[in-house]
Coordinates of C-alpha atoms and ligand atoms in Angstrom, one line a residue:
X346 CA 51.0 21.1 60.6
X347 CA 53.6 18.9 60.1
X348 CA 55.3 17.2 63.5
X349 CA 59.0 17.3 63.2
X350 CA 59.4 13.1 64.3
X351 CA 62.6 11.1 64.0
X352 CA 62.0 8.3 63.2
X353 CA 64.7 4.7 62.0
X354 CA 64.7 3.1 59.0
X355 CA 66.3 -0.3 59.1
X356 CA 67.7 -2.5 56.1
X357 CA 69.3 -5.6 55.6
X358 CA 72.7 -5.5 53.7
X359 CA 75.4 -7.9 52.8
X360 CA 79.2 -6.5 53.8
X361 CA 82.4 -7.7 51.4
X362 CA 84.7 -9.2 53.5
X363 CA 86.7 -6.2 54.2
X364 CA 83.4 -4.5 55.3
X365 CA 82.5 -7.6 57.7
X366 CA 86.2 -7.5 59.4
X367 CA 85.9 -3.8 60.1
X368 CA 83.0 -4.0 61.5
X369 CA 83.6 -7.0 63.3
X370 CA 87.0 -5.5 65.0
X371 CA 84.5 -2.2 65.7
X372 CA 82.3 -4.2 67.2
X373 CA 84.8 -5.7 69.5
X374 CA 86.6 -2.4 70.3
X375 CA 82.8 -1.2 71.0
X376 CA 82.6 -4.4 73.4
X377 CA 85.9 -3.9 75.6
X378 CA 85.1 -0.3 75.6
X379 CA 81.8 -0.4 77.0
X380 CA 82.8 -3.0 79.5
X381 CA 85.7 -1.4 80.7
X382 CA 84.3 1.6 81.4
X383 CA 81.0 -0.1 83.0
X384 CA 83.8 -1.8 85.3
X385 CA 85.3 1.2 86.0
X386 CA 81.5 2.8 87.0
X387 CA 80.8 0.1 89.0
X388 CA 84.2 -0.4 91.0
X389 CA 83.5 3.3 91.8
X390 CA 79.7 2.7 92.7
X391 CA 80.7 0.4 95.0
X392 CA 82.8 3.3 96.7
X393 CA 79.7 5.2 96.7
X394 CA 81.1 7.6 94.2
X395 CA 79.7 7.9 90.7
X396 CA 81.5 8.3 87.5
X397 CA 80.2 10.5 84.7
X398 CA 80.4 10.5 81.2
X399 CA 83.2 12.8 80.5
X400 CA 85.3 11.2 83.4
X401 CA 84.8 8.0 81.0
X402 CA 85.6 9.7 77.9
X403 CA 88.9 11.2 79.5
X404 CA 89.6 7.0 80.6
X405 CA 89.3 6.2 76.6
X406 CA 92.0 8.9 76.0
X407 CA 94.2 7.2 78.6
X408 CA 93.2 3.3 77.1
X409 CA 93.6 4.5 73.7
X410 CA 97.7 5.9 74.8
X411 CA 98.7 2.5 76.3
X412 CA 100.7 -0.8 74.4
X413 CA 97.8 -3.3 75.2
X414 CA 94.8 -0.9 74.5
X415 CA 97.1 0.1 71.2
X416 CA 94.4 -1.3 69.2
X417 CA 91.3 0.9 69.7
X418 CA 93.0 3.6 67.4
X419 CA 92.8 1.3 64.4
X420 CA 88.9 1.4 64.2
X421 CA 86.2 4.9 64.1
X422 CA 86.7 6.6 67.3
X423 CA 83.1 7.8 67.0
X424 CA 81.2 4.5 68.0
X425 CA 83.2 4.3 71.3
X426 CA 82.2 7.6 72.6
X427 CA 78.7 6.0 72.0
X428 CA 79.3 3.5 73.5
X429 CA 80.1 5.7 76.6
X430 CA 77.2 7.7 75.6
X431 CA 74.9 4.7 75.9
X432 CA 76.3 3.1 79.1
X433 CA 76.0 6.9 80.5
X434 CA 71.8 6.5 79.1
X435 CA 71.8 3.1 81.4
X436 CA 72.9 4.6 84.5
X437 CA 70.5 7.0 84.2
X438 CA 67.9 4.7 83.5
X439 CA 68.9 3.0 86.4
X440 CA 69.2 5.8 89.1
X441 CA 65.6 6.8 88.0
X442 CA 64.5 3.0 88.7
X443 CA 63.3 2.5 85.1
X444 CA 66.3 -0.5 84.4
X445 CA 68.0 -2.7 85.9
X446 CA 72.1 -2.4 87.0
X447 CA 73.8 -2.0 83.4
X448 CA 75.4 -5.6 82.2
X449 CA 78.6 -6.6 80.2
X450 CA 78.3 -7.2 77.3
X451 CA 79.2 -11.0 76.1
X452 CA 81.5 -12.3 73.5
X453 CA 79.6 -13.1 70.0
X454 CA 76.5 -14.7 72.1
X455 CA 74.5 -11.4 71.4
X456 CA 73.6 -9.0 69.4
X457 CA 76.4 -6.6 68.4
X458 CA 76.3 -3.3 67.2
X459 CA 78.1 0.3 66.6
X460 CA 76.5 3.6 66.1
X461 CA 78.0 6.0 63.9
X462 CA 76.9 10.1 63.6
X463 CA 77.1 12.3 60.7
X464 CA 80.7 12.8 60.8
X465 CA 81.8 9.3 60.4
X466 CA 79.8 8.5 57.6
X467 CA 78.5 9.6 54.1
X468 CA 75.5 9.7 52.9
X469 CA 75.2 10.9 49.1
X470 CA 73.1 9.8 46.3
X471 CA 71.1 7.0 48.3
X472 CA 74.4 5.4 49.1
X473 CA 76.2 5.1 52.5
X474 CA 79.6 4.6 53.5
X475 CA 81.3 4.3 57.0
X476 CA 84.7 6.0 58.3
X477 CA 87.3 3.7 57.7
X478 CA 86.1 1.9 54.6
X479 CA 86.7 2.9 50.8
X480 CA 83.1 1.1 49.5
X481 CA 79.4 2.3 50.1
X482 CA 77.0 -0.9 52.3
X483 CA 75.4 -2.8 49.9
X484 CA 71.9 -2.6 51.2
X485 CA 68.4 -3.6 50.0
X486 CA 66.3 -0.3 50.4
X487 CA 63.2 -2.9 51.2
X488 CA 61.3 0.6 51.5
X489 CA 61.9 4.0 50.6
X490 CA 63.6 6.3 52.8
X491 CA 61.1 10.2 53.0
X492 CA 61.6 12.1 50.3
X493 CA 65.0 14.2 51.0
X494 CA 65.6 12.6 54.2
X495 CA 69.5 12.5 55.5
X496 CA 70.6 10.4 58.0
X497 CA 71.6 12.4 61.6
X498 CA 72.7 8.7 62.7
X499 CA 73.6 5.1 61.5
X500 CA 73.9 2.1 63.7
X501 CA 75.0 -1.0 62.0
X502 CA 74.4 -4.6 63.8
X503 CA 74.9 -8.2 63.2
X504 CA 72.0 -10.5 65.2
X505 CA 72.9 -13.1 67.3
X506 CA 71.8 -15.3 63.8
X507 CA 74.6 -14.1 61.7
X508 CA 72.5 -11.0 59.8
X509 CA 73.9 -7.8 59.4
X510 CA 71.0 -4.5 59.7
X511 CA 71.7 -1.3 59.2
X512 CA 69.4 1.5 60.6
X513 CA 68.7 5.4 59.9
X514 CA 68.0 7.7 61.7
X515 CA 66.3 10.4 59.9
X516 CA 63.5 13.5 60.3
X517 CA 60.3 12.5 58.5
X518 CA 58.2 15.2 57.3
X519 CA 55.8 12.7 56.0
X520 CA 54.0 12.3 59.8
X521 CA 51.1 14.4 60.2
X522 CA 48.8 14.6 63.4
X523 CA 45.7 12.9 63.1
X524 CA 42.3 14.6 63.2
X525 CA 41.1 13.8 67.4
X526 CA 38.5 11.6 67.6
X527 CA 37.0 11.0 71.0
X528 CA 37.8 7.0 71.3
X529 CA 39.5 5.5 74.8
X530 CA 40.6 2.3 75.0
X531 CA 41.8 0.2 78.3
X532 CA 44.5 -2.8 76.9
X533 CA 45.5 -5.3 79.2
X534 CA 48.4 -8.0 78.3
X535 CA 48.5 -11.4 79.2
X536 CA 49.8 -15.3 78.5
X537 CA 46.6 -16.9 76.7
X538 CA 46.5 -13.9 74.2
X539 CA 49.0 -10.8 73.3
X540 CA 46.7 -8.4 74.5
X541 CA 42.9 -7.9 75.8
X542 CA 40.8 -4.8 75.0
X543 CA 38.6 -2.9 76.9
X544 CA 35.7 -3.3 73.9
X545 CA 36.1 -7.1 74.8
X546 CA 38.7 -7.8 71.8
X547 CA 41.3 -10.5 72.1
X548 CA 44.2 -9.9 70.2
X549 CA 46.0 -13.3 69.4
X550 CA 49.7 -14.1 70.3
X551 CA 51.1 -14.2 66.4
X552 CA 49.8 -17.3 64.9
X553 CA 53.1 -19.3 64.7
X554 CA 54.7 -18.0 67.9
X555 CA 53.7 -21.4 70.2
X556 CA 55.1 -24.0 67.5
X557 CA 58.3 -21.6 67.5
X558 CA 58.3 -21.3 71.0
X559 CA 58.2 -25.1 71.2
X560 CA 61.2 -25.4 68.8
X561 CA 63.0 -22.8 70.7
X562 CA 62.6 -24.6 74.3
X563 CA 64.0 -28.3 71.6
X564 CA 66.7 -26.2 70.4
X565 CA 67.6 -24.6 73.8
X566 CA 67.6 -28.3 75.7
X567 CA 70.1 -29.8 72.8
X568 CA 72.2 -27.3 73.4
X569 CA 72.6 -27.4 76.8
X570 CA 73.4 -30.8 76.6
X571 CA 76.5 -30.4 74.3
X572 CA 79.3 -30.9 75.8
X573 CA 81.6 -27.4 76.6
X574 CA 84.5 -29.3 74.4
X575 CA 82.3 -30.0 71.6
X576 CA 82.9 -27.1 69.1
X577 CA 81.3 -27.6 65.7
X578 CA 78.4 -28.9 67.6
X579 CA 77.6 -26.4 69.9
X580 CA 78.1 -23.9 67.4
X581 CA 75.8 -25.3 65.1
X582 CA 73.3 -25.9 68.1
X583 CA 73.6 -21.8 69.1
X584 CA 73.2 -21.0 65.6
X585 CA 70.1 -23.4 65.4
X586 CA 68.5 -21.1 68.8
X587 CA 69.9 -17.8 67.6
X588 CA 67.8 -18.4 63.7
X589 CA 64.3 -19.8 66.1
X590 CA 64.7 -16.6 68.3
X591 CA 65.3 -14.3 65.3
X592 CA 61.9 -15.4 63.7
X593 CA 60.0 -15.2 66.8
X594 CA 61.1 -11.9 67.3
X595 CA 60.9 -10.7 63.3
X596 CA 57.6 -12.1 63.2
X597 CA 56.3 -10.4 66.3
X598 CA 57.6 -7.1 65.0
X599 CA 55.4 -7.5 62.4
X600 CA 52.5 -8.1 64.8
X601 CA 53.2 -5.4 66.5
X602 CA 53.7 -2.4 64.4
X603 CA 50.6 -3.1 62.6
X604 CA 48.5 -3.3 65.9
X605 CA 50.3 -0.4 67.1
X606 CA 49.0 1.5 64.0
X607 CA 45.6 0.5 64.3
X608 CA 45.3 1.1 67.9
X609 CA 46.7 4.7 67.8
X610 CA 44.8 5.8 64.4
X611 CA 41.6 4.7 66.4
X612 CA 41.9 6.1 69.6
X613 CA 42.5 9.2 71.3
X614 CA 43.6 7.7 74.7
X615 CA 45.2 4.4 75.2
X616 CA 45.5 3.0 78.9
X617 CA 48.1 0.3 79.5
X618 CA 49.5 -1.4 82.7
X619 CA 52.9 0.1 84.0
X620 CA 54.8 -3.3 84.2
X621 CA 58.1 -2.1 85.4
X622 CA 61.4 -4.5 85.2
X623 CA 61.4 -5.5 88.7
X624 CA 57.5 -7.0 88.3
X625 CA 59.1 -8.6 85.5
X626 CA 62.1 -10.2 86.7
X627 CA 60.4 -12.8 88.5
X628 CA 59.4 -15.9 87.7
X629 CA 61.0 -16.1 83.8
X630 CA 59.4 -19.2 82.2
X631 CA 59.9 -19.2 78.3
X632 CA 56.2 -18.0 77.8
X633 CA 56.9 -15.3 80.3
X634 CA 60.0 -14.1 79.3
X635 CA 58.4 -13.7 75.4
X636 CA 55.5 -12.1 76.5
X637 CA 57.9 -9.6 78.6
X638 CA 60.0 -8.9 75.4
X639 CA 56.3 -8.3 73.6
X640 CA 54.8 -5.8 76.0
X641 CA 58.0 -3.4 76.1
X642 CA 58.6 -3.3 72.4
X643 CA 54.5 -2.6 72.2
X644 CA 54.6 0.1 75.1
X645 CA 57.6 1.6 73.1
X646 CA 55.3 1.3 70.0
X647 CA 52.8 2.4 71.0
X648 CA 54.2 5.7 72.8
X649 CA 56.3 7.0 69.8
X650 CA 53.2 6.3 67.5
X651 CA 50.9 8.4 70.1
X652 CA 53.8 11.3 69.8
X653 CA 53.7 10.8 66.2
X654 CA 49.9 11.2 65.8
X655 CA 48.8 13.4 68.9
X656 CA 47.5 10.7 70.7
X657 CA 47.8 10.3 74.6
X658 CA 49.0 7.0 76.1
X659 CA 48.0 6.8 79.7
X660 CA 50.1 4.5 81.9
X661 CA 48.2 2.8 85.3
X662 CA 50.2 1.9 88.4
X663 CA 50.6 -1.7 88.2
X664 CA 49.5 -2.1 92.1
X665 CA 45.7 -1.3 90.9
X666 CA 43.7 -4.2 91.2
X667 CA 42.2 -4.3 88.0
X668 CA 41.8 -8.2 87.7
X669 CA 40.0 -8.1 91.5
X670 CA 37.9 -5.1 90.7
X671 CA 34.4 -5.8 89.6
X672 CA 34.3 -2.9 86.3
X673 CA 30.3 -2.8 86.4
X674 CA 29.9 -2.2 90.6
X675 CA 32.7 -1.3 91.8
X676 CA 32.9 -4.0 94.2
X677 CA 36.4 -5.6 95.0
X678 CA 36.5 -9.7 95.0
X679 CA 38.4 -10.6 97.9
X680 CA 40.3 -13.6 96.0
X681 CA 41.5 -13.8 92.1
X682 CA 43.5 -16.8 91.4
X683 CA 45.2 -16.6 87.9
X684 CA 43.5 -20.2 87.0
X685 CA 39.8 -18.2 87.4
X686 CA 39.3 -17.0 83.7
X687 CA 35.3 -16.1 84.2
X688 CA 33.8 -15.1 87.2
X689 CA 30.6 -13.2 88.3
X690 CA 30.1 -10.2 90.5
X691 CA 29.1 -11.9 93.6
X692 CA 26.9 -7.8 94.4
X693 CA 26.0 -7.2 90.9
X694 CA 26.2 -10.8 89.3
X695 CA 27.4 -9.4 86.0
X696 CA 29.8 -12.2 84.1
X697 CA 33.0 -11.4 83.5
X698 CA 35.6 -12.4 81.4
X699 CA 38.9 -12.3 83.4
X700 CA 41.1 -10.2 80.7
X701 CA 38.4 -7.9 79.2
X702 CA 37.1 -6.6 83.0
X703 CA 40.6 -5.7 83.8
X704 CA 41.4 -3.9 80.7
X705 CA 38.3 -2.1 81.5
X706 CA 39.3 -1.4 84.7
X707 CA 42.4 -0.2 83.5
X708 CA 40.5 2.2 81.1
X709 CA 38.8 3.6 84.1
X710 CA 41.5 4.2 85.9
X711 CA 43.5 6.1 83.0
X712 CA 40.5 8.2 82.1
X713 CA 40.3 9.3 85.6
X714 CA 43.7 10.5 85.5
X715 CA 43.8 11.5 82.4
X716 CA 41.1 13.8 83.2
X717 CA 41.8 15.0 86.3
X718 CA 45.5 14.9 86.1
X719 CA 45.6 12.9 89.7
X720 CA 47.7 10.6 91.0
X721 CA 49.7 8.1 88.8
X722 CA 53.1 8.8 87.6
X723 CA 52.7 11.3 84.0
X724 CA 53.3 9.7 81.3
X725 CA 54.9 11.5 77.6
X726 CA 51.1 13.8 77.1
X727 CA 50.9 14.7 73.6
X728 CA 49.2 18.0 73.0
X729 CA 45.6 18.4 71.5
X730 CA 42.0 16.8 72.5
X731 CA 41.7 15.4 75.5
X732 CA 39.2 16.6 77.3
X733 CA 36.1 14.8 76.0
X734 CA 37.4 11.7 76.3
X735 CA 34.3 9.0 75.9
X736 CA 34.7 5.2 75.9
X737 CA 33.9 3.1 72.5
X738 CA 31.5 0.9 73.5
X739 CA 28.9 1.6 76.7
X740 CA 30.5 0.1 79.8
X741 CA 26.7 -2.0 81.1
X742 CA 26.2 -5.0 79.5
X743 CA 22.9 -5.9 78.5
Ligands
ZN1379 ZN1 29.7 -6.1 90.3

C-alpha cells in the first residue's frame, strides 16, 4: 500500500530579466508585508492581546487601499497571504515553545522567497509559469518530477549567493512503506564528528566542511572590517561569505539526505536528543552554530523519511544524562567534563568512548519509551512494528 506523502522537488532555473524584476518587487512586497504585519502582532503582544491570521489579512486589505502601500497591488496577491500564513505558523510555533519570537525580515542580506498555490500558477506540459508573467521559468529538471505529479504549491527563492531555486510541492505515489525489520539505533550529535551511533559508528562532519569553515570565519573577518561607506567592496566581500556559506550548506545537504536514507531504510526505531532552540541559543561559536544548522535539517530528515517509510523516530529529553550515565552498569559518574573523550566505569570498569556510550544511552532511553509509552514528550509515531524492538549489536562488550 502506497502512502499518500508530499513531498518538494527543488530546481535551479535562470529568470529573463523581466522574470528576475517580478520576482524581485514580489519578494520585496512579501518583505514589507510580513514585517508589517509581525509589527502589528507584536505592538499588540505587548498589550497582552494577540492578533490572528484573518485580523492580519483584513490589515492587507486596508495597506493594499492606501497612497503609500499603492504598490502591493502591482505584484500576485497570493504570496502575501502566505506570507501572513507563515508569520501566523511562527507564532504558533512560538506559543507552543518550539521557536523562538518571530524576526523581520532583512533587506537583500538573506534569503528571499515567495510561495505561490495552484491558482497563481500553471503547470502544463512540464512547464511552469507564475501569475503576472507571460513566459514559463526556465528550469533544469536535474531529476524527474513522479510520474503524473502536479504541483499543489511553488515557492520560488533567490539565496543570499545570487541563485534563484524553485521548489514543488507535489503527491508522490512512488513512496512505499518498507518491510519492518526489528533494528534500534541510539544517534548522538556532536562537534568532533556529525553524528555518533549507538553500534559505535562515527559518522564524519562532510569531508570539506572544516577548510570551508575556515574560509568562512577569513571571509566573515574581511568583511567586517570594510568600512560601512565602502560599497563595491563590501558588496563583493558579502557576496564572497554568502557563495562559502552556500557550499557549506549544499554540500551538507548532500550528506545528509543520503545518511538520512540509510539510517531509516535500516532501522525500525531511531532515538535522537531533543535539542530545543533555547539549548541552542547559547554559546554560538562558528563550529556550533554549523553543527546547530546540521542537527535540525537532519531531525527534519530524518522524521519525514520515518513518515515516509513507517519507521518511528523516538525523541529523548535533552535533561537525561546520557554522557554521565555509565550504558553497561547503570552507574551515574558524578563529573563529565566535555574535554574527557574516554573514560571507564569507575563500578564496572568497562571503557567508554564518550559519544558512542551516550548514544547508547540515548537508545535505552527511547526504547524504554517507545515501549512503554512513558514519560517523554510523543513524538510524530508512524504506524506498524514496534513492538519487538531489539538493538543491532549486543549492548556488553567483550
Ligand atoms: Zn559501569
Amino acid at each position: 500500500m502506497a502512502t499518500r506523502v508530499k513531498r518538494a522537488f527543488k530546481y535551479r532555473f535562470y529568470p529573463t530579466d523581466a522574470q528576475a524584476a517580478e520576482l524581485s518587487r514580489t519578494f520585496g512586497c512579501v518583505r514589507k508585508v510580513y514585517n508589517m504585519a509581525l509589527a502589528a502582532r507584536t505592538e499588540a503582544w505587548a498589550r497582552g492581546e494577540r492578533v490572528n491570521y484573518n485580523q492580519t489579512s483584513a490589515m492587507l486589505t486596508a495597506w493594499k487601499k492606501t497612497e503609500e502601500l499603492a504598490y502591493l497591488n502591482e505584484v500576485s496577491s497570493v504570496p502575501l497571504q502566505q506570507a501572513l500564513r507563515h508569520l501566523q505558523a511562527a507564532f504558533a510555533n512560538f506559543f507552543a515553545k518550539r521557536a523562538k519570537y518571530p524576526r523581520f525580515k532583512v533587506k537583500k542580506k538573506s534569503r528571499a522567497s515567495a510561495e505561490y498555490t495552484s491558482s497563481a500558477f500553471r503547470f502544463r506540459d512540464g512547464s511552469l509559469t507564475l501569475a503576472k508573467m507571460a513566459d514559463p521559468l526556465n528550469i533544469v529538471w536535474s531529476r524527474p518530477l513522479p510520474e503524473g505529479a502536479s504541483p499543489s504549491t511553488v515557492t520560488v527563492s533567490r539565496d543570499c549567493a545570487g541563485r534563484w531555486f524553485v521548489s514543488l510541492l507535489c503527491e508522490d505515489a512512488s513512496v512505499k512503506p518498507l518491510a519492518a525489520t526489528d533494528t534500534a539505533l541510539g544517534i548522538d550529535v556532536g562537534l568532533d564528528h556529525l553524528l555518533t551511533l549507538s553500534t559505535g559508528e562515527k559518522i564524519a562532519n562532510p569531508r570539506h566542511e572544516r577548510r570551508d569553515r575556515e574560509r568562512l570565519a577569513k571571509a566573515q573577518r574581511e568583511l567586517s572590517r570594510k568600512a560601512r561607506g565602502d560599497g563595491a567592496n563590501r558588496r563583493k566581500a558579502r557576496q564572497k561569505v554568502a557563495e562559502i556559506h552556500a557550499r557549506i550548506t549544499d554540500r551538507r545537504r548532500d550528506v545528509l539526505h543520503k545518511l538520512t536514507t540509510r539510517l531509516v531504510r535500516e532501522n525500525q526505531t531511531l532515538v535522537i536528543e531533543d535539542l530545543t532552540v533555547r539549548a541552542m541559543v547559547k554559546n554560538r561559536s562558528l563550529a556550533r552554530a554549523i553543527s546547530d544548522a546540521a542537527w535540525s535539517q537532519f531531525r527534519s530528515m530524518l522524521e519525514y523519511k520515518a513518515h515516509w517509510y513507517g519507521r518511528e523516530v523516538v525523541a529523548v529529553d535533552r535533561f537525561f544524562p546520557s554522557s554521565k550515565l555509565c550504558s553497561h552498569c547503570g552507574t551515574l559518574q558524578p563529573e563529565m567534563p566535555l574535554s574527557v573523550r574516554t573514560w571507564t566505569c569507575d563500578s564496572c570498569g568497562t571503557a567508554h568512548d564518550r559519544d558512542v556510550n551516550a548514544a547508547k544511552n540515548l537508545l535505552a532511553a527511547g526504547l524504554a519509551v517507545s515501549v512503554c509509552g512513558a514519560g517523554v514528550r510523543p513524538q510524530r509515531r508512524t504506524p506498524g512494528g514496534q513492538s519487538a524492538v531489539k538493538q543491532k549489536t549486543p549492548r556488553r562488550e567483550p
